[in-house]
Amino acid sequence: MELSGAIAYLGFLGAATGVALVLLFGLRAIKLI
């Protein structure tokens, strides 16, 4: 249970970080255009 919970938590952090990076690079791209 603890292991699966940790994996789910890490997966959530990874997804949130990915979304944040996409938004940051997206805003930069829009500013460049």
mmCIF file of N, CA and C in Angstrom:
data_model
loop_
_atom_site.group_PDB
_atom_site.id
_atom_site.type_symbol
_atom_site.label_atom_id
_atom_site.label_comp_id
_atom_site.label_asym_id
_atom_site.label_seq_id
_atom_site.Cartn_x
_atom_site.Cartn_y
_atom_site.Cartn_z
ATOM 1 N N MET A 1 0.840 -1.203 0.000
ATOM 2 C CA MET A 1 0.000 0.000 0.000
ATOM 3 C C MET A 1 0.878 1.259 0.000
ATOM 4 N N GLU A 2 1.867 1.286 0.904
ATOM 5 C CA GLU A 2 2.714 2.485 0.997
ATOM 6 C C GLU A 2 3.501 2.690 -0.304
ATOM 7 N N LEU A 3 3.977 1.579 -0.880
ATOM 8 C CA LEU A 3 4.773 1.686 -2.102
ATOM 9 C C LEU A 3 3.921 2.227 -3.249
ATOM 10 N N SER A 4 2.723 1.670 -3.432
ATOM 11 C CA SER A 4 1.847 2.132 -4.507
ATOM 12 C C SER A 4 1.453 3.591 -4.282
ATOM 13 N N GLY A 5 1.276 3.970 -3.035
ATOM 14 C CA GLY A 5 0.909 5.359 -2.725
ATOM 15 C C GLY A 5 2.051 6.294 -3.085
ATOM 16 N N ALA A 6 3.285 5.860 -2.811
ATOM 17 C CA ALA A 6 4.453 6.689 -3.123
ATOM 18 C C ALA A 6 4.596 6.837 -4.633
ATOM 19 N N ILE A 7 4.364 5.728 -5.362
ATOM 20 C CA ILE A 7 4.468 5.772 -6.824
ATOM 21 C C ILE A 7 3.408 6.713 -7.395
ATOM 22 N N ALA A 8 2.196 6.644 -6.858
ATOM 23 C CA ALA A 8 1.120 7.516 -7.331
ATOM 24 C C ALA A 8 1.462 8.977 -7.044
ATOM 25 N N TYR A 9 2.056 9.219 -5.862
ATOM 26 C CA TYR A 9 2.424 10.584 -5.482
ATOM 27 C C TYR A 9 3.510 11.118 -6.413
ATOM 28 N N LEU A 10 4.515 10.281 -6.679
ATOM 29 C CA LEU A 10 5.602 10.687 -7.585
ATOM 30 C C LEU A 10 5.044 10.914 -8.988
ATOM 31 N N GLY A 11 4.125 10.082 -9.406
ATOM 32 C CA GLY A 11 3.518 10.243 -10.729
ATOM 33 C C GLY A 11 2.759 11.561 -10.807
ATOM 34 N N PHE A 12 2.052 11.897 -9.737
ATOM 35 C CA PHE A 12 1.305 13.162 -9.705
ATOM 36 C C PHE A 12 2.264 14.340 -9.772
ATOM 37 N N LEU A 13 3.363 14.263 -9.009
ATOM 38 C CA LEU A 13 4.364 15.348 -9.026
ATOM 39 C C LEU A 13 4.962 15.469 -10.424
ATOM 40 N N GLY A 14 5.255 14.357 -11.046
ATOM 41 C CA GLY A 14 5.836 14.374 -12.389
ATOM 42 C C GLY A 14 4.869 15.006 -13.384
ATOM 43 N N ALA A 15 3.594 14.647 -13.292
ATOM 44 C CA ALA A 15 2.601 15.209 -14.208
ATOM 45 C C ALA A 15 2.460 16.711 -13.982
ATOM 46 N N ALA A 16 2.419 17.130 -12.720
ATOM 47 C CA ALA A 16 2.276 18.558 -12.408
ATOM 48 C C ALA A 16 3.491 19.328 -12.916
ATOM 49 N N THR A 17 4.681 18.750 -12.738
ATOM 50 C CA THR A 17 5.899 19.411 -13.215
ATOM 51 C C THR A 17 5.886 19.509 -14.739
ATOM 52 N N GLY A 18 5.446 18.436 -15.402
ATOM 53 C CA GLY A 18 5.376 18.449 -16.867
ATOM 54 C C GLY A 18 4.422 19.527 -17.354
ATOM 55 N N VAL A 19 3.258 19.633 -16.725
ATOM 56 C CA VAL A 19 2.278 20.654 -17.122
ATOM 57 C C VAL A 19 2.851 22.052 -16.907
ATOM 58 N N ALA A 20 3.537 22.252 -15.784
ATOM 59 C CA ALA A 20 4.121 23.565 -15.484
ATOM 60 C C ALA A 20 5.171 23.925 -16.537
ATOM 61 N N LEU A 21 6.014 22.954 -16.913
ATOM 62 C CA LEU A 21 7.050 23.215 -17.924
ATOM 63 C C LEU A 21 6.409 23.545 -19.268
ATOM 64 N N VAL A 22 5.373 22.802 -19.636
ATOM 65 C CA VAL A 22 4.685 23.057 -20.911
ATOM 66 C C VAL A 22 4.096 24.465 -20.911
ATOM 67 N N LEU A 23 3.485 24.869 -19.796
ATOM 68 C CA LEU A 23 2.890 26.206 -19.710
ATOM 69 C C LEU A 23 3.971 27.277 -19.809
ATOM 70 N N LEU A 24 5.096 27.081 -19.099
ATOM 71 C CA LEU A 24 6.182 28.072 -19.131
ATOM 72 C C LEU A 24 6.742 28.211 -20.547
ATOM 73 N N PHE A 25 7.065 27.082 -21.190
ATOM 74 C CA PHE A 25 7.616 27.145 -22.545
ATOM 75 C C PHE A 25 6.575 27.665 -23.524
ATOM 76 N N GLY A 26 5.297 27.355 -23.276
ATOM 77 C CA GLY A 26 4.229 27.841 -24.144
ATOM 78 C C GLY A 26 4.138 29.363 -24.071
ATOM 79 N N LEU A 27 4.224 29.902 -22.856
ATOM 80 C CA LEU A 27 4.167 31.360 -22.689
ATOM 81 C C LEU A 27 5.378 32.010 -23.353
ATOM 82 N N ARG A 28 6.542 31.394 -23.208
ATOM 83 C CA ARG A 28 7.755 31.941 -23.836
ATOM 84 C C ARG A 28 7.610 31.941 -25.346
ATOM 85 N N ALA A 29 7.067 30.847 -25.896
ATOM 86 C CA ALA A 29 6.889 30.740 -27.343
ATOM 87 C C ALA A 29 5.920 31.818 -27.833
ATOM 88 N N ILE A 30 4.842 32.040 -27.082
ATOM 89 C CA ILE A 30 3.853 33.051 -27.466
ATOM 90 C C ILE A 30 4.499 34.442 -27.444
ATOM 91 N N LYS A 31 5.336 34.691 -26.439
ATOM 92 C CA LYS A 31 6.004 36.000 -26.346
ATOM 93 C C LYS A 31 6.964 36.179 -27.520
ATOM 94 N N LEU A 32 7.661 35.096 -27.914
ATOM 95 C CA LEU A 32 8.605 35.178 -29.038
ATOM 96 C C LEU A 32 7.849 35.471 -30.327
ATOM 97 N N ILE A 33 6.664 34.871 -30.454
ATOM 98 C CA ILE A 33 5.847 35.104 -31.656
ATOM 99 C C ILE A 33 5.186 36.467 -31.510
#
